[in-house]
XYZ file of C-alpha atoms in Angstrom:
349
model
C 0.000 0.000 0.000
C 1.468 3.305 -1.034
C 1.820 6.037 1.557
C -0.557 8.900 1.073
C 0.890 11.761 -0.935
C 1.328 15.071 0.814
C -1.506 17.337 0.230
C -1.420 20.936 -0.811
C -1.901 22.010 2.724
C 1.394 20.395 3.712
C 3.304 22.183 0.964
C 1.787 25.482 1.891
C 2.725 24.943 5.513
C 6.378 24.209 4.553
C 6.597 27.417 2.534
C 5.252 29.383 5.416
C 7.848 27.845 7.760
C 10.702 28.776 5.349
C 9.444 32.303 4.987
C 9.232 32.648 8.719
C 12.910 31.520 9.035
C 14.152 34.144 6.511
C 15.047 37.567 8.049
C 12.544 40.201 7.032
C 15.344 42.553 5.715
C 16.267 40.083 2.950
C 13.010 40.815 1.196
C 13.950 44.488 0.728
C 16.188 45.277 -2.227
C 19.121 47.718 -2.248
C 19.255 50.574 -4.723
C 21.491 49.871 -7.697
C 24.760 51.841 -8.183
C 24.296 54.962 -10.261
C 26.151 56.282 -13.315
C 28.535 53.407 -13.929
C 31.164 54.339 -16.537
C 34.384 52.976 -17.926
C 37.443 55.212 -18.105
C 39.905 54.327 -20.863
C 42.970 56.579 -21.081
C 46.092 55.199 -22.728
C 46.572 51.844 -20.986
C 44.267 52.600 -18.045
C 40.978 50.694 -17.609
C 38.900 51.836 -14.645
C 35.207 51.187 -13.878
C 33.627 53.711 -11.512
C 30.120 54.379 -10.179
C 28.195 56.338 -7.586
C 26.781 54.790 -4.433
C 23.015 54.965 -3.920
C 22.682 52.829 -0.772
C 23.874 53.554 2.734
C 25.181 50.848 5.026
C 24.105 50.191 8.581
C 25.978 50.693 11.812
C 27.665 47.301 11.682
C 28.491 46.752 8.012
C 29.136 48.991 4.972
C 27.705 48.444 1.533
C 29.928 46.278 -0.664
C 30.056 45.935 -4.421
C 30.593 43.151 -6.886
C 31.786 43.594 -10.496
C 31.299 41.004 -13.238
C 32.476 40.922 -16.836
C 31.345 39.167 -19.989
C 32.924 38.802 -23.380
C 31.040 38.456 -26.652
C 29.690 34.900 -26.305
C 30.432 34.113 -22.639
C 28.345 34.221 -19.504
C 28.687 36.711 -16.719
C 31.532 35.940 -14.325
C 33.259 37.664 -11.477
C 36.289 39.592 -12.672
C 39.361 37.389 -12.487
C 41.984 39.989 -13.435
C 41.750 41.785 -10.080
C 39.694 41.426 -6.925
C 36.502 43.389 -7.519
C 34.147 41.294 -5.360
C 32.911 42.456 -1.975
C 34.805 45.746 -2.232
C 33.828 48.955 -0.465
C 35.417 51.329 -3.003
C 33.275 52.800 -5.753
C 35.729 51.903 -8.493
C 37.498 48.866 -9.883
C 40.918 49.278 -11.549
C 41.686 46.577 -14.059
C 45.207 47.884 -14.735
C 47.440 47.650 -11.688
C 51.105 47.225 -10.952
C 50.673 43.461 -10.820
C 48.548 43.241 -13.945
C 49.127 46.344 -16.011
C 47.568 45.085 -19.217
C 43.928 44.871 -18.151
C 41.508 43.379 -20.635
C 42.930 42.604 -24.040
C 42.646 45.746 -26.054
C 40.859 44.190 -29.017
C 38.291 42.256 -26.923
C 34.625 43.209 -26.782
C 34.008 43.578 -23.041
C 30.796 44.184 -21.053
C 30.744 45.052 -17.356
C 28.117 45.255 -14.627
C 28.127 46.115 -10.910
C 25.694 45.658 -8.002
C 25.536 46.573 -4.320
C 25.449 43.957 -1.532
C 24.691 44.301 2.167
C 24.385 41.043 4.037
C 21.659 39.039 2.324
C 20.358 42.082 0.535
C 21.476 42.853 -3.019
C 20.653 45.440 -5.633
C 19.863 45.136 -9.283
C 22.790 45.060 -11.713
C 23.944 48.337 -13.271
C 25.378 47.506 -16.677
C 28.002 49.414 -18.663
C 27.762 49.407 -22.471
C 30.286 47.126 -24.126
C 33.609 48.583 -25.211
C 36.798 47.786 -27.074
C 39.921 49.428 -25.777
C 41.373 50.322 -29.206
C 38.007 51.672 -30.312
C 37.034 53.697 -27.244
C 40.353 54.715 -25.672
C 41.376 58.332 -25.245
C 44.952 58.612 -26.489
C 47.217 61.006 -24.684
C 50.262 62.731 -26.144
C 53.582 60.937 -26.566
C 55.635 60.680 -23.427
C 59.231 61.605 -22.530
C 59.486 64.280 -25.211
C 62.996 65.710 -25.685
C 63.863 68.459 -28.187
C 67.518 68.683 -29.266
C 68.759 71.618 -31.382
C 70.803 70.865 -34.493
C 72.386 72.799 -37.329
C 69.323 74.570 -38.734
C 67.128 71.756 -37.399
C 65.396 70.298 -34.355
C 65.406 66.626 -33.372
C 62.337 65.518 -31.407
C 62.476 62.167 -29.577
C 59.656 60.594 -27.554
C 58.053 57.319 -26.497
C 54.650 55.820 -27.290
C 51.641 56.718 -25.107
C 51.221 53.026 -24.251
C 52.192 49.575 -25.425
C 49.861 48.247 -28.133
C 51.262 44.733 -28.038
C 51.796 43.289 -31.495
C 52.703 45.938 -34.063
C 50.928 43.867 -36.718
C 47.669 44.363 -34.837
C 47.989 48.028 -33.833
C 50.696 50.655 -34.054
C 51.317 54.359 -33.610
C 52.310 57.016 -36.100
C 53.425 60.483 -35.053
C 52.987 64.055 -36.232
C 54.802 67.247 -35.223
C 53.132 70.607 -35.531
C 55.716 73.416 -35.431
C 56.038 77.120 -36.127
C 58.534 79.921 -35.771
C 57.672 83.038 -33.861
C 55.628 85.170 -36.192
C 55.615 82.416 -38.855
C 53.025 80.042 -40.242
C 52.282 76.641 -38.758
C 53.645 73.535 -40.477
C 53.126 69.803 -39.952
C 55.700 67.024 -40.269
C 54.545 63.389 -40.454
C 53.446 60.712 -40.294
C 56.554 59.116 -38.798
C 56.571 55.550 -37.513
C 59.817 55.830 -35.549
C 60.143 57.437 -32.137
C 61.882 60.539 -33.479
C 61.069 63.351 -35.884
C 63.636 65.539 -37.655
C 62.524 69.087 -38.386
C 65.061 70.345 -40.935
C 65.449 73.340 -43.237
C 64.928 75.688 -40.311
C 66.504 79.089 -39.950
C 69.538 79.105 -37.642
C 69.423 80.953 -34.346
C 65.640 81.172 -34.400
C 63.187 79.982 -31.766
C 60.669 77.382 -32.932
C 57.760 75.973 -30.940
C 56.215 72.552 -31.523
C 53.645 70.006 -30.387
C 53.671 66.241 -30.944
C 50.665 63.995 -31.583
C 50.270 60.219 -31.713
C 47.712 58.445 -33.914
C 46.640 54.867 -33.315
C 46.204 52.654 -36.363
C 44.188 49.515 -35.666
C 44.556 47.089 -38.555
C 41.313 45.211 -37.815
C 38.859 46.776 -38.482
C 41.164 49.518 -39.834
C 40.424 52.296 -37.405
C 42.608 55.410 -37.169
C 42.220 57.180 -33.840
C 44.039 60.487 -33.320
C 45.410 61.348 -29.913
C 45.845 64.573 -28.008
C 48.623 67.027 -28.786
C 51.389 67.452 -26.270
C 52.275 70.607 -24.427
C 54.176 73.241 -26.393
C 57.962 72.985 -26.452
C 60.113 75.905 -27.656
C 63.775 75.617 -28.630
C 66.320 77.754 -30.502
C 68.072 76.183 -33.470
C 71.856 76.068 -33.755
C 74.066 77.277 -36.589
C 74.169 75.214 -39.768
C 77.301 74.574 -41.885
C 76.920 77.685 -44.040
C 76.314 79.878 -41.009
C 79.371 78.471 -39.240
C 81.470 79.158 -42.367
C 80.164 82.705 -42.456
C 81.020 83.125 -38.794
C 84.568 81.866 -39.363
C 85.023 84.241 -42.319
C 83.624 87.197 -40.384
C 85.807 86.456 -37.373
C 88.906 86.123 -39.566
C 88.141 89.363 -41.416
C 87.471 91.108 -38.114
C 90.781 89.964 -36.629
C 92.675 90.990 -39.774
C 90.986 94.401 -39.787
C 91.804 94.868 -36.111
C 95.463 93.979 -36.638
C 95.613 96.286 -39.640
C 94.064 99.108 -37.626
C 96.512 98.545 -34.773
C 99.458 98.505 -37.168
C 98.300 101.707 -38.847
C 97.724 103.355 -35.507
C 101.184 102.414 -34.263
C 102.791 103.698 -37.477
C 100.910 106.993 -37.189
C 101.958 107.421 -33.574
C 105.616 106.753 -34.466
C 105.518 109.420 -37.168
C 103.638 111.840 -34.990
C 105.833 111.516 -31.919
C 109.154 110.349 -33.370
C 111.155 113.095 -31.617
C 109.645 112.125 -28.281
C 110.293 108.475 -28.982
C 113.924 109.212 -29.863
C 114.248 111.128 -26.639
C 112.779 108.229 -24.636
C 115.012 105.616 -26.236
C 118.221 107.768 -26.537
C 121.184 106.607 -24.442
C 121.885 109.170 -21.706
C 125.208 111.038 -22.090
C 128.176 109.683 -20.143
C 130.783 111.477 -18.068
C 134.147 111.943 -19.840
C 136.836 109.689 -18.530
C 139.064 112.625 -17.448
C 136.316 114.122 -15.284
C 135.429 110.678 -13.968
C 139.076 110.218 -12.858
C 139.034 113.662 -11.266
C 135.857 112.827 -9.397
C 137.518 109.685 -8.103
C 140.592 111.676 -6.933
C 139.698 115.354 -6.486
C 143.241 116.163 -5.143
C 144.623 116.142 -8.700
C 144.768 119.529 -10.482
C 141.891 119.677 -12.898
C 143.977 121.115 -15.752
C 146.571 118.405 -15.503
C 143.878 115.786 -15.526
C 142.297 117.288 -18.577
C 145.688 117.727 -20.326
C 146.821 114.273 -19.371
C 145.094 112.436 -22.140
C 144.578 115.291 -24.562
C 147.397 114.030 -26.753
C 147.688 110.365 -27.288
C 151.000 108.882 -26.286
C 151.248 106.949 -29.429
C 150.819 110.077 -31.547
C 154.174 110.754 -33.309
C 155.322 113.864 -35.277
C 158.377 114.518 -37.323
C 158.561 118.310 -37.495
C 156.652 121.444 -36.572
C 156.360 124.436 -38.817
C 155.239 127.902 -37.786
C 153.786 129.919 -40.553
C 152.906 133.527 -39.865
C 151.997 136.410 -42.098
C 154.398 139.390 -42.019
C 153.435 142.060 -39.583
C 154.687 144.822 -41.790
C 154.412 145.183 -45.476
C 157.623 144.448 -47.229
C 159.063 142.218 -44.563
C 160.059 138.781 -45.525
C 159.208 135.885 -43.296
C 161.104 132.735 -43.414
C 159.351 129.740 -42.011
C 161.171 127.741 -39.375
C 161.231 124.014 -39.094
C 162.091 121.783 -36.237
C 162.739 118.183 -36.144
C 161.119 115.849 -33.729
C 164.274 115.893 -31.620
C 164.337 119.686 -31.252
C 162.320 121.718 -28.794
C 160.627 124.686 -30.342
C 159.339 126.042 -27.065
C 161.668 129.048 -26.904
C 161.076 130.061 -30.499
C 157.335 129.678 -29.985
C 157.579 132.027 -27.022
C 159.609 134.458 -29.058
C 157.091 134.315 -31.848
C 154.355 135.004 -29.410
C 156.210 138.044 -28.198
């Protein structure tokens, strides 16, 4: 004999017992998070929202974030811990996992509030693809180096795109001289741009921009321009040659001017120059001997060397005109052995 089947009254009584065991707060639902949005800047991936439920005195409101790809089911985020968190944001790019979701994946996100056994409805974020929806910042680590009539701009990519066959960056430089028109150089695929044919010794200002090229589905996404950098160019080869020529001509002209000035001064003040460089007169040897021995008679000192000892003479002749007209005068001669002193005295008389 089969046991009697439970009647509807038994089932109803069991449901009533279960409902009585459930806390009454679990039947009330929390308000869902407000304004959920995904922030994509360069490599950053951050989901944020606004809280709409307040916690109680013993426990704060916590949040749970789930993700879903194109054909998958909803799952808790496995990249980072975004379950039972109290913060109102979930960062998918961290120091431990800087890549976040793959940048070509189609990703959907949703978040809900939880407080004990109470939960809120899910707040869903529209799906996104990083390469499609990212905001691209300017290139990083920009350095401007002056060259000869040129500027060399080096930089690094805003973020790593992974495989260059899938996505890559190209770069543009917008530059202008003070008071000149704006020009654009690019696209360049390397991490440097050469701005040539610039005027030497002139200040140029520039900005650099990166553009993302996504091969599938062939999307070109321009980025933001960098801050303005200003730099003065250096001298080119022709300018340096001109400087060398001008310096050489200037030095030659200066030397020529100095030479001409010196020559003019010599002609103008030659007497004074002769006076400055003339050897001062010396004291005669006779006076110098007298000054050394003042006891000697001055006349004897002067007469001492008036006739050189080595001077020899053979004869002395005295020639005198007649004192009276008609008188004949016969010249007298003396040999070197004779002394004409007496006759000289007589002639003087």
